[in-house]
Short mmCIF file of C-alpha atoms in Angstrom, two decimals:
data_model
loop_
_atom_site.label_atom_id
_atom_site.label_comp_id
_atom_site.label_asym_id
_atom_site.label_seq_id
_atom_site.Cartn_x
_atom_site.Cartn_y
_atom_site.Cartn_z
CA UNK A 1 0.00 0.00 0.00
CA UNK A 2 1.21 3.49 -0.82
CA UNK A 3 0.41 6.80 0.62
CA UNK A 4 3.39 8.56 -1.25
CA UNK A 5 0.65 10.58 -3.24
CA UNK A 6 1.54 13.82 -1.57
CA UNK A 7 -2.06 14.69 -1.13
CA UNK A 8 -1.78 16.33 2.02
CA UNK A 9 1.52 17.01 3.76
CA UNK A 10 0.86 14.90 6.73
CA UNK A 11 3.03 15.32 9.62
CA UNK A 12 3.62 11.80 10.76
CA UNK A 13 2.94 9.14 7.47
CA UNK A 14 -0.18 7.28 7.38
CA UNK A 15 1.77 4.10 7.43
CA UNK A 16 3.17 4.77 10.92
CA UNK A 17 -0.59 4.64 12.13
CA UNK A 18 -1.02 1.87 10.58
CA UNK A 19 1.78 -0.15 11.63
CA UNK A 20 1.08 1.38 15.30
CA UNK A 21 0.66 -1.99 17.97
CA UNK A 22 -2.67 -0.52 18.50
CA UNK A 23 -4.25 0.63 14.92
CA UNK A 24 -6.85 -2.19 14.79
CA UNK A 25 -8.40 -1.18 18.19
CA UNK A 26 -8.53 2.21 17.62
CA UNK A 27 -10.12 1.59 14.11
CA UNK A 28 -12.90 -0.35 15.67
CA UNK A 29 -13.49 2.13 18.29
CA UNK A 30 -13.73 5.13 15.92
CA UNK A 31 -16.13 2.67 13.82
CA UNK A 32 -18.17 1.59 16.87
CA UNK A 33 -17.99 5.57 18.09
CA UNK A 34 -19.29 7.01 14.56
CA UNK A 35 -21.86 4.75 14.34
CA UNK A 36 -23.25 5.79 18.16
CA UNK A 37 -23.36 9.33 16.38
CA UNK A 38 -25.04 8.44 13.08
CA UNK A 39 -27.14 5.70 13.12
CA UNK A 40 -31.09 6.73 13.65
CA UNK A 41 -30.52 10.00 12.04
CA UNK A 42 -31.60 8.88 8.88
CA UNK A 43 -31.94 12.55 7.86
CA UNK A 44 -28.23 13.89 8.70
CA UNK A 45 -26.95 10.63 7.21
CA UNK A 46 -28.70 11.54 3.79
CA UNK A 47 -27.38 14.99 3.65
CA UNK A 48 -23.62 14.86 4.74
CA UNK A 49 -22.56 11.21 4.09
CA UNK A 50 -21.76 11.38 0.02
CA UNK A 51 -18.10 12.67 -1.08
CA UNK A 52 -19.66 16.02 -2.56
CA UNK A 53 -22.57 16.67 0.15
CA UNK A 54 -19.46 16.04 3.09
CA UNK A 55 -17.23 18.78 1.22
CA UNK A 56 -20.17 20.86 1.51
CA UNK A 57 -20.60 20.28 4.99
CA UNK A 58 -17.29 20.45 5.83
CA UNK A 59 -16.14 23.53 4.17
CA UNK A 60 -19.32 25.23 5.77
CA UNK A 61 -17.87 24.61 9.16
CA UNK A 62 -14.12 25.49 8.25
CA UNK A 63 -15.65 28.62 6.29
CA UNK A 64 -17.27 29.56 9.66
CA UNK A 65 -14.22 28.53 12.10
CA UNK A 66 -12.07 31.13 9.97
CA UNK A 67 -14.02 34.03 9.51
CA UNK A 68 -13.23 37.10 10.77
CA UNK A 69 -15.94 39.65 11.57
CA UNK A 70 -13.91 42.91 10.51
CA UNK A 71 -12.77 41.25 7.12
CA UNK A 72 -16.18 40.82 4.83
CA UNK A 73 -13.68 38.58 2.74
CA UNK A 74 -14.00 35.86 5.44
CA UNK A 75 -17.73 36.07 6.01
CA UNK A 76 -19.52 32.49 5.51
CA UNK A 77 -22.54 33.50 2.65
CA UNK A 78 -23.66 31.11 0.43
CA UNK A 79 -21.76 33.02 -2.39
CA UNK A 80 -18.31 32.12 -0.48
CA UNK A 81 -19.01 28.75 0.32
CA UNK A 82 -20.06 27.76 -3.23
CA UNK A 83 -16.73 29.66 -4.62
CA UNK A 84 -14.99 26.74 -2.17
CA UNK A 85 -16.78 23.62 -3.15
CA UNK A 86 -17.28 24.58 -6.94
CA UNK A 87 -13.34 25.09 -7.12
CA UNK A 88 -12.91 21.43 -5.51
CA UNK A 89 -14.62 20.52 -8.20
CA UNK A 90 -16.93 18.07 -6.13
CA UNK A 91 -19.97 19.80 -6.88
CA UNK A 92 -22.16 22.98 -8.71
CA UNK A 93 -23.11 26.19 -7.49
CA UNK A 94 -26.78 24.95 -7.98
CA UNK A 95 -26.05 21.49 -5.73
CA UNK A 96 -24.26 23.84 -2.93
CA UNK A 97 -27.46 25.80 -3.04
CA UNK A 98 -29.73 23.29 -2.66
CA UNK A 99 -27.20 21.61 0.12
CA UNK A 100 -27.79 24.69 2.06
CA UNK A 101 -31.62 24.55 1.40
CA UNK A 102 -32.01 21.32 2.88
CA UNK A 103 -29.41 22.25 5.74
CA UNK A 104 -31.39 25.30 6.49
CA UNK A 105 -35.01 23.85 6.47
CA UNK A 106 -33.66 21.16 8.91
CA UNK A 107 -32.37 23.23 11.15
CA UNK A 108 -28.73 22.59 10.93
CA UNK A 109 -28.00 25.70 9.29
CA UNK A 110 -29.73 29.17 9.55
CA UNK A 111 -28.85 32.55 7.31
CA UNK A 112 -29.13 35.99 9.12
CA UNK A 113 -28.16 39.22 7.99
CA UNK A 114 -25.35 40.64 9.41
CA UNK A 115 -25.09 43.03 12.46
CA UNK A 116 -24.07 46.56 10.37
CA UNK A 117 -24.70 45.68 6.91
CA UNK A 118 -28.56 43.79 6.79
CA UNK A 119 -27.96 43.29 3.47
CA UNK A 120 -25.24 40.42 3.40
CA UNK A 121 -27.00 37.14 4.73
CA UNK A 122 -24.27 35.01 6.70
CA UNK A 123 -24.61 30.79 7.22
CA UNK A 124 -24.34 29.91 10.70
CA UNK A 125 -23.73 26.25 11.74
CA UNK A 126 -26.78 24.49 14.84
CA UNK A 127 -25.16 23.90 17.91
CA UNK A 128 -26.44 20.77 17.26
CA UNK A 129 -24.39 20.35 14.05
CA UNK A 130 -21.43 22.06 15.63
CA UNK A 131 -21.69 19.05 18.76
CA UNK A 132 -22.18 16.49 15.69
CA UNK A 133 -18.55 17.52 14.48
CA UNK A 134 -16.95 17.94 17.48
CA UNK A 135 -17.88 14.54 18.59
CA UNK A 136 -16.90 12.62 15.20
CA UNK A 137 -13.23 14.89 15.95
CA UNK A 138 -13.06 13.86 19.37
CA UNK A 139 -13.28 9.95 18.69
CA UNK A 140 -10.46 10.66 16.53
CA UNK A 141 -8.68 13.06 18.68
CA UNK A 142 -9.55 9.82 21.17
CA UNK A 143 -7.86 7.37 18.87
CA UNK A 144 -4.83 9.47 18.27
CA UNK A 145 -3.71 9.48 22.07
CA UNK A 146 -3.98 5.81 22.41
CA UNK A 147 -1.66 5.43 19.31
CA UNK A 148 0.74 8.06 20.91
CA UNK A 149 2.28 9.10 17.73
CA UNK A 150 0.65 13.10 17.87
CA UNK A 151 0.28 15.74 20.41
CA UNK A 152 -2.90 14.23 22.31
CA UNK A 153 -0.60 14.59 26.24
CA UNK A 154 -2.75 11.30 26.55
CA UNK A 155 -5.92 13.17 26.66
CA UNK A 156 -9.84 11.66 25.72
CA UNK A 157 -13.05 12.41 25.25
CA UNK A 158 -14.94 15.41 23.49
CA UNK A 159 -13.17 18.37 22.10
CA UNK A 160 -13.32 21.48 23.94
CA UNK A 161 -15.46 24.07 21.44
CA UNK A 162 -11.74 26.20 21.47
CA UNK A 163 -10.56 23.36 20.02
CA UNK A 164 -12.79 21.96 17.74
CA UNK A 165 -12.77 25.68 16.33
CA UNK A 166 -9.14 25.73 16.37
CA UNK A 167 -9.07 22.43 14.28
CA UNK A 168 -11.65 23.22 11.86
CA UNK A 169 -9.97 26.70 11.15
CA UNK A 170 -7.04 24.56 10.73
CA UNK A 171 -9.53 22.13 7.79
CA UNK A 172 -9.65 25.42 5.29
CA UNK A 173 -6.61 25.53 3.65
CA UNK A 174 -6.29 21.64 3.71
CA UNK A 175 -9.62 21.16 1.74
CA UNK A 176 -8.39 20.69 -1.56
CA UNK A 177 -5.92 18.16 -0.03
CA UNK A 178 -8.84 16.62 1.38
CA UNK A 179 -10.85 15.66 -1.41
CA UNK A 180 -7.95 14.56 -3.72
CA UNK A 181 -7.08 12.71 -0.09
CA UNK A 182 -10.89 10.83 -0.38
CA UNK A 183 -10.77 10.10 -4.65
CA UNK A 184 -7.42 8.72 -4.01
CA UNK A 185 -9.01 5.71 -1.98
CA UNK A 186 -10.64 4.37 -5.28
CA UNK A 187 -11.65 0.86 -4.10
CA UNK A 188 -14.12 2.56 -1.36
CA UNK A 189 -15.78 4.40 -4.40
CA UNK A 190 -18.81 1.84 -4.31
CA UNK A 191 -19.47 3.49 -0.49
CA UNK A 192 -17.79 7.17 -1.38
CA UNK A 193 -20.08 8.08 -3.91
CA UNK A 194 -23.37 7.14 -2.73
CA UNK A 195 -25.62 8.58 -0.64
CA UNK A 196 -25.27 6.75 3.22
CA UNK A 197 -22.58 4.67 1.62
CA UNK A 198 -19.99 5.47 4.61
CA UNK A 199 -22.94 4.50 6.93
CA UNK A 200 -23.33 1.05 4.80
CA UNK A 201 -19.14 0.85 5.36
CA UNK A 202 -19.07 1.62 8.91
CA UNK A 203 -22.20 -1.03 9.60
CA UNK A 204 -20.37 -4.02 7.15
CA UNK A 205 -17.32 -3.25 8.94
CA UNK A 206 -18.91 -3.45 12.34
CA UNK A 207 -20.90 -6.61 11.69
CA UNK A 208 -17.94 -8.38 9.82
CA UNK A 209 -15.96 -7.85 13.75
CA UNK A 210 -18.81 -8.67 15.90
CA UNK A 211 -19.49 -12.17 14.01
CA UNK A 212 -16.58 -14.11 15.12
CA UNK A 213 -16.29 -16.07 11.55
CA UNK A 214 -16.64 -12.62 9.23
CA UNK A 215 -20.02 -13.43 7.82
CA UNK A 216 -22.92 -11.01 8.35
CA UNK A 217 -25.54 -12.25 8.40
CA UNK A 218 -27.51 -8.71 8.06
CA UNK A 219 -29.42 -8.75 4.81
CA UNK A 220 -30.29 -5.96 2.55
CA UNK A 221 -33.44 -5.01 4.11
CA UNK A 222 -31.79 -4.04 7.62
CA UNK A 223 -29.17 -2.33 5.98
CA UNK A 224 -32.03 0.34 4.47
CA UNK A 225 -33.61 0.46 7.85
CA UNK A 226 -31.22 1.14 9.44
CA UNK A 227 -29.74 3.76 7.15
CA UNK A 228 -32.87 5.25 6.21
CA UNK A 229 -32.64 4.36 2.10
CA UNK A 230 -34.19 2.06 0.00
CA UNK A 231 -33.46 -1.81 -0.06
CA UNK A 232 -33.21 -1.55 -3.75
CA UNK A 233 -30.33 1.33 -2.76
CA UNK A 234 -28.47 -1.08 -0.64
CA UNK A 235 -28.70 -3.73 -3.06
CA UNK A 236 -26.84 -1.53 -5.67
CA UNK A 237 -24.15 -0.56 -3.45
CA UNK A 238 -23.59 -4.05 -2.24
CA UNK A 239 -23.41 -5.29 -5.66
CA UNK A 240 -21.15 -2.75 -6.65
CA UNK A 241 -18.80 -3.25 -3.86
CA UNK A 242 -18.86 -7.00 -4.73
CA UNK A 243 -17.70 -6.45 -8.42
CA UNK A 244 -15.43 -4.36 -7.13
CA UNK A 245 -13.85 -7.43 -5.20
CA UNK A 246 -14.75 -5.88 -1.73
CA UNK A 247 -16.98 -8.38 -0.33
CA UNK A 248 -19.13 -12.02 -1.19
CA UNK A 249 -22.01 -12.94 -0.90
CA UNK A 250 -23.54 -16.12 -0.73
CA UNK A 251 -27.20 -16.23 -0.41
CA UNK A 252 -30.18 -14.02 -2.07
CA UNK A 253 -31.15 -11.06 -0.12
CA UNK A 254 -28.02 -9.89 0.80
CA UNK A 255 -27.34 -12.55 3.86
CA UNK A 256 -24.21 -13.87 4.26
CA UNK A 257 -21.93 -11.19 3.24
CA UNK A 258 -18.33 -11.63 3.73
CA UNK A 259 -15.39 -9.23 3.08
CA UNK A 260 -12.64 -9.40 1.43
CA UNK A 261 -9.24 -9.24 2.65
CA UNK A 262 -8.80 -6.42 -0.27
CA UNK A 263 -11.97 -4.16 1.70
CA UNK A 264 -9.83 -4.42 4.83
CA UNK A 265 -6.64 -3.38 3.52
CA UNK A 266 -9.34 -0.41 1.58
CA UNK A 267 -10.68 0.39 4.80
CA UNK A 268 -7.10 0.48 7.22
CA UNK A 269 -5.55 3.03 4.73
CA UNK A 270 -8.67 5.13 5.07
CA UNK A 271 -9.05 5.12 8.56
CA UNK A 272 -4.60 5.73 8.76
CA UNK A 273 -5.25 8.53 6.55
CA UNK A 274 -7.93 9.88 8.75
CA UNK A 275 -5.68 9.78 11.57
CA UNK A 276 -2.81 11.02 9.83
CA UNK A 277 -4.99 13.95 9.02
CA UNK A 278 -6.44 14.38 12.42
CA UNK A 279 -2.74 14.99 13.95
CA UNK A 280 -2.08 17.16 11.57
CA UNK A 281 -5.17 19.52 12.18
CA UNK A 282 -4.42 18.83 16.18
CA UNK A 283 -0.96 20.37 15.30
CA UNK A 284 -1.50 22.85 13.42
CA UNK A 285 -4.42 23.95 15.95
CA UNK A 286 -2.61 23.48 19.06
CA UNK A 287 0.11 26.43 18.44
CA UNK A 288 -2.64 29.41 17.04
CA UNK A 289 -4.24 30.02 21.04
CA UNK A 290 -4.20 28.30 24.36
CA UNK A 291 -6.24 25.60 23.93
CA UNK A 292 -7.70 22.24 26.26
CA UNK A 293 -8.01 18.47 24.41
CA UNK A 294 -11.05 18.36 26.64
CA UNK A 295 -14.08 19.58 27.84
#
C-alpha cells in the first residue's frame, strides 16, 4: 500500500498509524464511536454522508471557524461557500445551493443578515451540528492518544469548542488536499459516492468484527432500515462493492456477506489517513491560542 501521493503534507505518514501496535483497536473504536453518532438520524446521514454533500458540509464549518468579523472577505454567505466547493470541483453552485436549502429547512444551518450591513446574509452552523462535528473529531482526537504518535498529552473524550474551532480553522486551507485525499481511496468508491454509503461501510465493517467467523448475516433489508434508504439502494451498493472485489455474498437477499481481505486493507488506509490527518489539524491547531483536548 502506498500513501506517497503527496495529497496532504501529513506530519507523521499514514503508514506509521497503521503499523502502530494498537491501529486495529482504535479503528474499531472510531467505527463503533461514529456509528453511536449516526445511526437513527436517517436525515443527517442523507445529507452529509456522500463525497460532494461532506465537502459541503465540511467547508461550511471550516468557512465559519475562519471568519473574521472585521474582514467581509471571510464572512460564511452562500456566495463564499459555493466559490470553495465549486473550485474542488466536487460539486455545482446549484447542488451547494440546494445543500444549504435542505441544511437550512432542517435546522442545521440558519442565514441571518449581518449586524451593520442587513444586506449580506451570513450561514451559521446548529449547535447541534457544531456538537455532531466535534464529537466525530473527538473519537479521533480519542484514537490518536492511544496510538501516541501526535500531540494528544494522553488526553480523551470530546473536544473542547476552542478546540474543535481551532481544528476546523485549521480544515480550510487543507480542503483541496482533502478531497484529492478521499478520490485517491478508489476501491471505497462503491461506499464514497453514494448517498449513506460510509454508513453502509461503517455497519459491514462493524458486523464483519462482531461475528466471530466474518459473515454477516444482516441482509439488505436491515441495511435500508437502518440507514434510512431504499433496499433496492443497498442492493446496488452491495453489488457494486462485490464487483469491485470488496466483499461475497452467498445467499439471495443480501445474507451472508463476507469481506474481502482487499476491503480491509481499503478500509485500514482510510481510517490511517484519517488519523494522519487528524494529527495534523491537532498540530497545526494546538500552536494558534491556548487551547484544552477536553471539555
Amino acid at each position: 500500500m502506498c500513501f506517497d501521493d503527496g495529497a496532504v503534507a501529513f506530519k507523521v505518514p499514514p503508514f506509521e498509524f497503521l503499523a502502530a501496535p494498537g491501529f486495529a483497536a482504535a479503528r474499531d473504536r472510531v467505527i463503533s464511536g461514529k456509528l453511536a453518532l449516526y445511526e437513527g438520524n436517517h436525515l443527517f446521514n442523507r445529507l452529509i454522508l456522500e463525497e460532494g454533500r461532506f465537502l459541503c458540509y465540511l467547508a461550511a464549518l471550516s468557512l465559519h471557524a475562519g471568519q473574521d468579523m472585521a474582514q467581509p472577505q471571510t464572512w460564511l454567505t452562500l456566495g463564499r461557500l459555493q466559490r470553495e466547493v465549486t473550485e474542488l470541483g466536487v460539486a455545482s453552485r446549484n447542488r451547494v445551493e440546494a445543500q444549504v436549502s435542505c441544511l437550512r429547512k432542517y435546522g442545521f444551518l440558519a442565514q441571518q443578515p449581518h449586524a451593520s450591513d442587513r444586506r449580506v446574509r451570513l450561514l451559521v452552523p446548529s449547535a447541534a451540528l457544531l456538537s455532531r462535528d466535534a464529537g466525530i473529531l473527538g473519537l479521533l482526537v480519542t484514537g490518536l492518544s492511544e496510538l501516541g504518535l501526535s500531540p494528544t498529552d494522553g488526553r480523551k473524550g470530546p473536544l473542547a469548542p476552542d478546540l474543535h474551532r481551532a481544528m476546523r480553522r485549521a480544515t480550510l486551507p487543507h480542503l483541496p488536499g482533502l478531497s484529492r485525499m478521499i478520490r485517491r481511496h478508489l476501491p471505497l468508491a462503491p461506499f464514497f459516492a453514494h448517498d449513506c454509503g460510509y454508513m453502509i461501510l461503517l455497519l459491514l465493517l462493524s458486523g464483519a468484527r462482531e461475528s466471530g467467523d466474518g459473515v454477516i448475516s444482516t441482509g439488505f433489508q436491515r441495511l435500508a432500515t437502518q440507514t434510512g434508504v431504499s433496499r433496492t439502494h443497498v442492493r446496488r451498493i452491495i453489488e457494486a462493492a462485490r464487483d469491485a472485489g470488496l466483499l461475497t455474498t452467498t445467499t439471495r437477499g443480501g445474507h451472508d456477506i463476507r469481506l474481502t481481505a482487499g476491503m480491509w486493507h481499503a478500509a485500514d488506509r482510510w481510517f490511517a489517513d484519517k488519523f494522519a490527518l487528524t494529527d495534523l489539524l491537532l498540530r497545526e491547531a494546538l500552536p494558534a491560542e491556548p487551547v484544552s483536548i477536553a471539555a
